[in-house]
């Protein structure tokens, strides 16, 4: 699989006199593909039915003339003003019942029939116009589904479709009443038509109702994207169809959306992410200008696991962004490091956002590869260097296969919704805990595949399951079959699919392979921790404790100070009854990896390794040089055994 660079470009933002020189300079820099058009509806169709293709025809032709491939987008993320004004049910509605106003983007409602039809119309038109253009090699549907909290809408249209969704899921209102447990507080319904969206209630709305509303909203995204994919396949046969997902974004289930695509792509903004995710002020300060060493990787491994063909980074941060509370600039070398990191985790393409910083509107403070005065910026220089290095690596190693870890991390979108709807402890954050398990595995030098709970498990030596509240019925048997060491986080198996407590208590369906019973739970305030003893190692638990009764053959490996089991094991299945501090988690995962026959290697927290296609890639996030461990006899293609700050090394390890 060849690896390549791309860029995001907005010809409609620039005078036409600049297009030729832009395309020539892109080509000279080593760019192979250019994404265009995702926000251009008001220029394609300035008023109803008045289609203006001429400028877009010319823009595509300029790119094609310079030998650049075009990733064409459907412009549905930004319905223009006239379109919004034409229909009264097009806008999404927030939890306070207010329509989301025109004047930015993503204001549409996934459930609006009118918008569905308007989308079909414009996708068909763009598809017909460019579907067979030789320069158009791929399509992006829409842009970043769900960005700016736009998955869930409480519109009348959404409510109507929710009722249909419930009817299809439950068949009868009696089944729904039983599944949800609506007898509580006299919430019983006599028909599906009586069920509203779960908002505006006096105190919390019914959790099962809320969970189903989230599932429904997620399915609406799948439906909407599928409509676009089907039209594009019809009008543009043989082209790749992709969507650009967001970083660590869990508001809809990405797996079924990705299943309809050829390539899952995602938008990587490591410095922005650090500011807006759960990280502590200390962590933010520590990685201020590099991003957290495991954050982009987590997303690479996640999207690799759902992409039929090698995933892409569709938007790569090129310099400071504009949208976080603080927007530092990346240290010199980071744009190159992030690019190689993506390739090492399996990316087929890294595409920078954007070609040139735009001097107007919302994103005028967002860097591009070029400055607004059209001089190449630092990110542009680093991209040019990556392009040269791609040649070097390709010559030395040929096409690179996909990475394949011996360690799997099972990831589940709906776990996030469930813990959010029914938290029991305010700071029980699914994404954070999944990330922390992942980061611990990476700190041990292990390559990780992030896969859905339903994925085949053969070939893995170690399977790590972050807190998984709803365990599918067949999971226990599949884990048993896999032969792998398996470890579960707390609260696993604690709920049924309709969000009730399992009849045999947690971990419910897992009791087949893990004969324990969680008889009580407690959440812990942020300033409270409970001491834990693992062999000679003293650690502590935070956030949560499961109090466990153990059955036959279950061994207690670590205990809380008050005598309750903290880590238990039954044969190859391990259970963590709490969230533990980083040191204890690392020690335990190291033991597990050893038991699984892997060779964990403790790395400094500033050094990360990844293997792809017989090569090892090393990334130094530190301010000082690092000497790579175990590289005697290795052949270096890029860099050396001493990796400078923010440096990259690519080498073929010595044959054993
Ligand atoms: C992404 C989006 C782009 C641009 C970018 C800025 O979320 O897809 O259109 O807004 O962020 O960082």
XYZ file of C-alpha atoms and ligand atoms in Angstrom:
668
model
C 0.000 0.000 0.000
C 1.492 3.273 -1.052
C 1.462 6.221 1.313
C 0.830 9.777 0.203
C 0.124 13.362 1.187
C -2.942 15.459 0.512
C -4.325 18.868 1.345
C -7.681 20.551 1.932
C -8.297 23.427 -0.432
C -11.039 26.018 -0.911
C -10.800 27.521 -4.413
C -13.968 29.532 -3.655
C -12.029 31.481 -0.988
C -9.373 32.780 -3.380
C -9.239 34.788 -6.601
C -9.128 32.518 -9.613
C -5.806 34.081 -10.589
C -4.200 32.201 -7.668
C -5.430 28.721 -8.545
C -2.770 27.813 -11.055
C 0.126 28.795 -8.840
C -1.529 27.021 -5.887
C -1.834 23.784 -7.845
C 1.720 24.050 -9.179
C 3.120 24.624 -5.695
C 1.065 21.768 -4.230
C 2.495 19.439 -6.817
C 6.039 20.691 -6.249
C 5.637 20.200 -2.511
C 4.749 16.532 -2.990
C 0.979 16.680 -2.535
C -0.917 13.983 -4.454
C -4.577 14.624 -3.634
C -6.691 17.676 -2.905
C -10.003 17.706 -1.052
C -12.466 20.372 -2.186
C -16.071 21.463 -2.053
C -17.420 20.440 1.352
C -18.765 23.900 2.234
C -19.408 25.280 -1.254
C -23.174 24.888 -1.634
C -23.895 28.648 -1.754
C -21.480 28.975 -4.701
C -22.716 25.861 -6.497
C -26.364 26.875 -6.147
C -26.621 30.566 -5.140
C -30.414 30.455 -5.401
C -32.916 27.620 -5.932
C -32.117 25.666 -9.080
C -29.530 28.181 -10.310
C -26.596 25.822 -10.683
C -23.160 27.378 -11.257
C -20.728 24.649 -12.198
C -18.423 26.766 -14.317
C -16.063 27.872 -11.530
C -15.917 24.399 -10.011
C -15.282 22.823 -13.421
C -12.350 25.177 -13.853
C -11.015 24.596 -10.339
C -11.037 20.819 -10.847
C -9.422 21.209 -14.255
C -6.592 23.322 -12.845
C -5.852 20.670 -10.233
C -6.103 17.895 -12.818
C -3.761 19.738 -15.197
C -1.106 19.657 -12.516
C -1.580 15.927 -12.014
C -3.408 16.224 -8.705
C -6.212 13.858 -7.741
C -9.416 15.349 -6.405
C -11.358 14.214 -3.357
C -14.736 15.756 -4.096
C -17.153 16.392 -1.259
C -20.900 16.640 -0.974
C -21.680 20.122 0.413
C -24.409 19.072 2.823
C -22.748 20.256 6.062
C -23.671 23.834 5.121
C -27.161 24.265 3.668
C -27.358 27.868 2.415
C -29.698 30.520 3.759
C -32.306 30.296 1.007
C -32.637 26.573 1.596
C -33.090 26.981 5.337
C -35.737 29.647 4.774
C -37.640 27.478 2.346
C -38.455 24.690 4.805
C -39.773 24.975 8.302
C -38.407 21.658 9.604
C -34.841 21.781 8.379
C -33.062 23.071 11.483
C -32.079 20.835 14.356
C -33.603 21.681 17.753
C -31.623 21.795 20.999
C -32.566 20.383 24.406
C -34.260 23.678 25.312
C -36.506 23.383 22.284
C -34.714 26.146 20.357
C -33.949 25.688 16.663
C -30.238 25.972 15.919
C -29.823 29.140 13.910
C -28.323 29.738 10.490
C -24.946 31.538 10.475
C -22.307 28.868 11.054
C -22.588 25.245 9.922
C -24.153 21.847 10.623
C -27.492 23.443 11.456
C -29.530 20.743 9.725
C -31.602 18.011 11.351
C -30.778 14.403 10.388
C -34.482 13.539 10.758
C -35.886 16.309 8.560
C -37.661 14.812 5.533
C -37.217 18.056 3.630
C -33.500 18.111 4.258
C -33.151 14.449 3.391
C -34.727 15.187 0.014
C -32.695 18.347 -0.559
C -29.570 16.368 0.285
C -30.527 13.643 -2.180
C -31.010 16.303 -4.810
C -27.651 18.053 -4.335
C -25.682 14.812 -3.901
C -27.216 13.506 -7.117
C -26.393 16.724 -8.968
C -22.776 16.868 -7.797
C -22.419 13.140 -8.402
C -23.757 13.415 -11.926
C -21.547 16.388 -12.707
C -18.216 14.994 -11.436
C -18.822 11.291 -10.882
C -16.932 10.273 -13.986
C -14.346 13.039 -14.052
C -10.982 11.288 -14.413
C -9.361 13.484 -11.752
C -12.030 12.682 -9.145
C -10.795 9.546 -7.412
C -12.693 9.751 -4.139
C -15.747 11.294 -2.476
C -16.212 12.578 1.022
C -19.772 12.496 2.313
C -20.739 15.687 4.169
C -18.203 16.887 6.772
C -17.643 15.661 10.326
C -21.029 14.235 11.243
C -21.986 15.411 14.694
C -19.481 18.271 15.030
C -20.697 21.048 17.380
C -23.099 18.664 19.213
C -25.352 18.024 16.263
C -26.131 14.307 16.477
C -29.114 14.582 18.775
C -32.012 16.830 17.809
C -35.307 17.276 19.642
C -37.313 18.496 16.680
C -40.847 17.377 15.901
C -39.418 15.427 12.956
C -36.970 13.599 15.218
C -39.728 12.821 17.678
C -41.900 11.386 14.916
C -39.148 9.191 13.609
C -38.214 8.123 17.154
C -41.690 6.667 17.618
C -41.323 4.672 14.406
C -37.919 3.505 15.574
C -39.358 2.357 18.914
C -42.181 0.525 17.201
C -39.702 -1.344 15.013
C -37.505 -2.198 17.997
C -40.157 -3.338 20.470
C -43.102 -4.423 18.326
C -45.636 -3.768 21.082
C -46.023 -1.060 23.679
C -46.216 -3.747 26.381
C -42.767 -4.961 25.393
C -41.417 -1.439 25.656
C -43.043 -0.847 29.048
C -41.482 -4.038 30.380
C -38.062 -3.436 28.848
C -37.840 0.066 30.234
C -39.629 -0.562 33.504
C -42.117 2.278 33.099
C -44.268 1.120 36.018
C -41.808 3.088 38.139
C -43.315 6.563 38.835
C -46.412 5.703 36.723
C -44.595 6.306 33.455
C -46.472 3.589 31.535
C -47.508 4.281 27.941
C -50.572 2.999 26.128
C -49.213 3.556 22.629
C -46.019 4.571 20.862
C -47.686 7.846 19.910
C -47.642 8.914 23.545
C -43.841 8.826 23.764
C -41.998 12.137 23.510
C -38.321 12.959 23.405
C -36.757 12.588 26.885
C -36.356 16.292 27.648
C -38.003 18.943 29.767
C -38.890 16.564 32.609
C -38.967 17.776 36.205
C -36.105 15.586 37.340
C -34.054 13.094 35.321
C -35.928 11.452 32.464
C -36.121 7.654 32.392
C -32.618 6.325 31.621
C -33.779 3.544 29.270
C -35.811 6.129 27.362
C -32.741 8.364 27.105
C -30.500 5.496 26.010
C -32.930 4.546 23.258
C -33.065 8.154 22.126
C -29.281 8.150 21.763
C -29.396 4.857 19.840
C -32.086 6.279 17.598
C -30.091 9.473 16.937
C -27.052 7.380 16.083
C -29.095 5.296 13.639
C -30.288 8.516 11.980
C -26.668 9.378 11.121
C -26.196 5.904 9.638
C -29.333 6.297 7.544
C -28.396 9.749 6.300
C -24.862 8.751 5.338
C -26.093 5.581 3.628
C -28.368 7.676 1.432
C -25.358 9.690 0.240
C -23.177 6.614 -0.248
C -25.807 4.855 -2.357
C -26.227 7.871 -4.637
C -22.482 8.314 -5.057
C -21.967 4.631 -5.859
C -24.602 4.960 -8.539
C -23.225 8.133 -10.132
C -19.511 7.643 -9.544
C -18.692 3.968 -9.890
C -15.208 2.830 -8.966
C -14.387 5.804 -6.742
C -13.584 5.523 -3.062
C -16.229 6.816 -0.695
C -15.012 8.212 2.592
C -16.148 10.347 5.495
C -14.007 12.458 7.829
C -14.773 11.447 11.401
C -13.603 13.396 14.436
C -11.069 12.684 17.146
C -12.381 10.645 20.084
C -15.936 11.517 19.165
C -18.429 9.063 20.583
C -21.850 10.619 20.032
C -22.868 8.151 17.330
C -21.775 4.602 16.628
C -19.082 4.938 13.978
C -18.882 1.240 13.148
C -22.084 0.988 11.058
C -21.321 4.295 9.304
C -17.808 3.117 8.444
C -19.190 -0.227 7.216
C -20.886 1.644 4.351
C -17.640 3.409 3.330
C -14.450 2.312 1.611
C -12.162 4.380 3.797
C -12.660 5.747 7.315
C -10.802 9.016 7.599
C -10.435 11.284 10.632
C -9.376 14.815 11.481
C -6.324 15.072 13.729
C -5.751 18.165 15.862
C -3.480 16.963 18.668
C -3.010 20.360 20.357
C -6.665 21.332 20.138
C -7.633 17.900 21.514
C -5.469 18.335 24.575
C -7.390 21.472 25.455
C -10.913 20.191 24.920
C -10.723 16.595 26.202
C -10.665 15.456 29.866
C -6.939 16.086 30.420
C -5.835 17.757 33.670
C -4.175 21.200 33.636
C -0.828 19.489 34.432
C -1.166 17.122 31.466
C -2.130 20.021 29.211
C 0.922 22.011 30.276
C 3.225 19.015 29.915
C 2.301 18.267 26.283
C 1.335 21.819 25.372
C 3.163 22.004 22.041
C 3.376 18.321 21.110
C 0.007 16.857 22.041
C -0.303 13.752 24.231
C 1.930 10.987 22.768
C -0.935 8.480 22.740
C -3.848 10.610 21.662
C -3.457 10.712 17.887
C -2.327 7.064 17.973
C -5.483 6.014 19.778
C -7.525 7.492 16.969
C -5.304 5.975 14.280
C -5.748 2.524 15.798
C -9.480 3.084 16.256
C -10.103 4.174 12.671
C -7.790 1.512 11.238
C -10.062 -1.001 12.951
C -13.159 0.168 11.064
C -11.758 1.013 7.651
C -12.129 -1.458 4.776
C -9.048 0.039 3.099
C -6.151 1.814 4.880
C -7.569 4.739 6.867
C -6.576 8.343 6.131
C -6.025 11.431 8.177
C -8.211 13.790 6.196
C -7.311 16.913 8.168
C -3.928 17.163 9.869
C -3.208 20.107 12.163
C -0.537 22.208 10.406
C 0.117 24.882 13.083
C -2.040 26.609 15.726
C -5.806 26.050 15.490
C -8.429 28.652 16.393
C -11.079 26.728 18.290
C -9.659 25.774 21.685
C -9.552 28.117 24.694
C -5.802 28.436 24.203
C -4.072 27.705 20.925
C -0.328 27.140 21.251
C 1.862 26.551 18.242
C 3.396 23.116 17.691
C 7.111 22.732 18.380
C 9.217 22.607 15.224
C 9.181 19.035 13.952
C 5.739 18.112 15.272
C 3.875 18.360 11.972
C 6.410 15.935 10.522
C 6.236 13.700 13.583
C 2.407 13.575 13.507
C 2.492 12.738 9.801
C 4.880 9.822 10.240
C 3.030 8.645 13.301
C -0.134 8.363 11.192
C 1.679 6.374 8.503
C 3.253 4.074 11.091
C -0.218 3.200 12.418
C -1.438 2.308 8.932
C -2.586 5.555 7.290
C -2.708 5.519 3.499
C -2.867 9.301 3.266
C -2.166 12.301 5.482
C -3.957 15.382 4.213
C -3.249 18.759 5.797
C -5.927 21.234 6.787
C -5.588 23.669 4.999
C -3.489 24.842 2.058
C -3.457 28.504 3.119
C -4.639 30.379 6.208
C -7.725 32.342 5.230
C -7.827 36.011 6.310
C -11.591 36.217 6.875
C -14.446 34.607 8.833
C -14.483 32.182 11.759
C -11.203 30.384 11.065
C -8.946 33.321 10.197
C -6.673 32.474 13.160
C -6.241 28.838 12.016
C -2.860 28.110 10.423
C -2.430 26.475 7.027
C 0.582 25.087 5.185
C 0.924 28.627 3.841
C 0.489 31.933 5.631
C -2.207 34.397 4.492
C 0.546 36.295 2.610
C 1.155 33.087 0.637
C 4.591 32.348 2.094
C 5.221 28.725 3.009
C 4.677 28.324 6.776
C 6.584 25.959 9.112
C 3.967 23.233 8.608
C 4.420 23.551 4.837
C 8.172 23.085 5.137
C 7.698 20.012 7.275
C 5.139 18.561 4.878
C 7.685 18.985 2.051
C 10.217 17.064 4.110
C 7.729 14.261 4.766
C 7.069 14.035 1.015
C 10.793 13.473 0.381
C 11.025 10.924 3.168
C 8.042 9.029 1.747
C 10.149 8.506 -1.396
C 13.060 7.264 0.718
C 10.935 4.837 2.715
C 9.099 3.582 -0.362
C 12.366 2.932 -2.164
C 13.848 1.111 0.801
C 10.816 -0.861 1.923
C 8.317 -0.930 -0.957
C 4.629 -0.961 -0.164
C 3.905 -1.243 3.554
C 1.387 -3.766 4.863
C -1.053 -2.887 7.623
C -0.024 -3.068 11.294
C -1.472 -5.973 13.229
C -1.170 -6.009 17.004
C -1.215 -9.049 19.278
C -3.206 -6.925 21.686
C -6.827 -5.937 21.122
C -8.740 -3.267 22.965
C -12.514 -3.713 22.648
C -14.224 -0.401 22.077
C -17.925 0.374 22.306
C -19.653 3.655 21.529
C -22.847 2.953 23.428
C -20.870 2.360 26.640
C -20.166 6.082 26.613
C -23.848 6.956 26.298
C -24.854 4.579 29.054
C -22.321 5.851 31.606
C -23.270 9.409 30.735
C -26.989 8.794 31.130
C -26.613 6.717 34.273
C -23.304 7.884 35.761
C -23.673 6.988 39.455
C -20.289 8.718 39.781
C -19.965 12.116 38.127
C -16.508 11.560 36.607
C -16.905 8.028 35.249
C -15.800 8.881 31.712
C -15.709 5.995 29.272
C -13.455 7.677 26.697
C -10.942 8.627 29.340
C -10.726 5.151 30.856
C -10.481 3.458 27.450
C -7.732 5.900 26.549
C -5.860 5.284 29.804
C -5.840 1.511 29.272
C -4.631 2.087 25.736
C -1.943 4.524 26.875
C -0.713 2.011 29.453
C -0.373 -0.670 26.768
C 1.522 1.762 24.553
C 3.832 2.645 27.455
C 4.814 -1.037 27.429
C 5.887 -0.826 23.781
C 2.895 -2.875 22.566
C 1.059 -2.310 19.268
C -2.694 -2.290 19.807
C -5.689 -2.972 17.564
C -8.838 -1.180 18.658
C -11.819 -3.227 17.521
C -15.575 -3.432 18.089
C -16.992 -5.877 20.595
C -18.418 -8.023 17.770
C -15.098 -8.370 15.890
C -13.331 -11.726 15.463
C -10.889 -12.297 18.315
C -8.615 -14.962 16.915
C -4.918 -14.175 16.725
C -4.873 -11.969 19.816
C -2.768 -12.909 22.822
C -4.173 -10.220 25.105
C -7.650 -8.685 25.013
C -8.311 -5.598 27.101
C -11.894 -4.547 27.733
C -12.462 -1.076 29.195
C -15.633 -0.816 31.332
C -18.275 -2.475 29.141
C -21.684 -2.156 30.781
C -23.663 -4.210 28.254
C -21.984 -7.481 27.366
C -23.335 -9.252 24.269
C -24.582 -12.771 25.006
C -21.941 -14.488 22.895
C -18.930 -12.528 24.142
C -18.006 -14.889 26.974
C -17.882 -17.874 24.618
C -15.898 -15.973 22.004
C -13.361 -14.828 24.579
C -13.042 -18.359 25.881
C -12.374 -19.595 22.358
C -9.793 -16.951 21.619
C -7.290 -18.503 24.010
C -6.132 -14.984 24.934
C -5.537 -13.465 28.342
C -8.534 -11.217 28.932
C -8.981 -8.316 31.319
C -12.165 -6.384 32.083
C -12.526 -2.964 33.634
C -15.036 -2.273 36.446
C -18.789 -2.046 35.763
C -18.486 -4.600 32.963
C -21.630 -6.642 32.489
C -23.452 -4.396 34.948
C -26.510 -3.659 32.761
C -28.817 -5.442 30.380
C -29.426 -4.117 26.898
C -32.475 -2.183 28.143
C -30.474 -0.696 31.000
C -31.592 -2.837 33.888
C -29.564 -4.708 36.505
C -28.958 -8.333 35.363
C -30.971 -10.949 37.303
C -27.754 -12.576 38.583
C -26.142 -9.177 39.259
C -22.992 -7.926 37.511
C -21.057 -9.073 35.596
C -24.168 -10.770 34.173
C -23.414 -12.647 30.982
C -19.723 -12.779 31.907
C -20.382 -15.054 34.870
C -20.035 -17.983 32.453
C -16.281 -17.393 32.362
C -15.880 -15.295 35.493
C -17.797 -16.686 38.489
C -17.992 -13.521 40.579
C -20.846 -11.329 41.768
C -20.676 -7.585 42.265
C -22.964 -7.201 45.287
C -22.417 -3.470 45.848
C -20.731 -0.542 44.119
C -19.517 2.852 45.248
C -18.296 5.904 43.393
C -15.430 7.914 44.866
C -15.131 11.682 44.961
C -12.150 13.119 43.045
C -10.184 13.774 46.236
C -10.762 10.251 47.592
C -8.669 7.210 46.817
C -8.553 3.734 48.289
C -5.224 1.965 48.898
C -4.650 -1.283 46.993
C -1.954 -3.900 47.452
C -0.750 -5.892 44.425
C 2.030 -8.200 45.633
C 4.677 -5.833 46.944
C 3.280 -2.893 44.986
C 1.138 -0.386 46.811
C -1.243 1.577 44.604
C -4.638 3.158 44.862
C -8.086 3.101 43.328
C -9.967 6.173 42.169
C -13.450 7.006 40.785
C -15.178 3.706 41.502
C -15.182 0.413 43.415
C -17.031 -2.809 42.714
C -17.381 -4.924 45.856
C -17.122 -8.558 44.827
C -18.070 -12.010 46.063
C -15.849 -14.615 44.445
C -17.020 -18.054 43.304
C -15.162 -21.340 42.807
C -11.711 -21.177 41.279
C -11.458 -17.412 41.501
C -8.168 -16.109 42.807
C -7.798 -12.686 44.445
C -4.623 -11.065 43.169
C -4.893 -7.634 44.749
C -6.863 -6.354 47.711
C -8.159 -3.050 48.941
C -6.989 -1.976 52.402
C -10.423 -2.893 53.812
C -10.049 -6.457 52.580
C -12.304 -6.385 49.512
C -10.872 -7.971 46.355
C -9.439 -5.382 43.951
C -8.203 -7.660 41.147
C -9.473 -11.175 40.609
C -8.765 -13.888 38.104
C -10.465 -17.031 36.909
C -8.210 -18.993 34.564
C -7.322 -16.530 31.778
C -10.043 -13.984 32.620
C -9.098 -11.069 34.874
C -11.337 -8.420 36.420
C -10.325 -5.025 37.778
C -12.790 -3.920 40.458
C -11.786 -0.246 40.244
C -9.944 2.333 38.206
C -6.332 2.181 39.394
C -3.488 4.674 39.296
C -1.191 4.591 36.268
C 1.671 2.775 38.038
C -0.481 -0.081 39.287
C -2.301 -0.441 35.973
C 1.014 -0.536 34.145
C 2.446 -3.173 36.481
C -0.638 -5.339 36.096
C -0.845 -5.027 32.321
C 2.859 -5.850 32.145
C 2.268 -9.087 34.053
C -0.662 -9.898 31.800
C 1.363 -9.242 28.661
C 4.076 -11.553 29.962
C 1.515 -14.235 30.749
C 0.252 -13.788 27.172
C 3.745 -14.544 25.822
C 4.386 -10.972 24.692
C 7.532 -9.030 25.453
C 6.469 -5.789 27.083
C 9.174 -3.180 27.236
C 8.746 -0.166 29.535
C 9.332 2.971 27.491
C 9.956 6.514 28.719
C 6.613 8.335 28.516
C 8.083 10.553 25.794
C 9.052 7.679 23.470
C 6.644 5.654 21.373
C 7.254 2.766 18.962
C 5.037 1.300 16.258
C 5.638 -1.484 13.736
C 4.364 -1.568 10.186
C 5.474 -3.591 7.177
C 8.640 -5.000 8.778
C 9.743 -1.521 9.875
C 9.807 0.033 13.321
C 8.926 3.699 13.711
C 10.139 5.648 16.758
C 8.769 9.010 17.926
C 10.470 11.240 20.450
C 8.065 13.605 22.215
C 10.782 14.819 24.616
C 12.773 18.066 24.751
C 16.005 16.066 24.784
C 17.424 13.414 22.463
C 16.694 9.776 23.254
C 18.850 6.705 22.559
C 16.614 3.990 21.128
C 16.598 0.693 23.031
C 17.456 -2.600 21.271
C 18.568 -1.269 17.908
C 21.939 -3.052 17.540
C 22.224 -4.247 13.946
C 19.160 -2.295 12.778
C 19.185 -0.599 9.361
C 18.060 3.015 9.584
C 16.063 4.454 6.677
C 15.175 7.753 8.338
C 17.081 9.131 11.349
C 19.506 7.356 13.663
C 19.633 5.442 16.951
C 19.832 8.811 18.709
C 16.538 10.542 18.029
C 16.535 14.330 18.498
C 13.723 16.169 20.331
C 10.452 15.908 18.354
C 12.358 13.576 16.030
C 11.420 10.469 14.080
C 13.426 7.347 13.255
C 12.404 4.600 10.849
C 14.393 1.396 10.800
C 14.396 -2.267 9.970
C 15.286 -4.163 13.150
C 18.119 -6.718 13.030
C 16.910 -10.189 12.028
C 16.687 -12.439 15.058
C -12.554 20.502 11.519
C -13.436 20.822 10.311
C -12.804 21.815 9.388
C -12.200 22.940 10.165
C -11.196 22.402 11.131
C -10.462 23.461 11.917
O -13.340 20.154 12.610
O -13.740 19.653 9.596
O -13.768 22.293 8.492
O -13.210 23.627 10.832
O -11.840 21.561 12.044
O -9.543 22.905 12.802
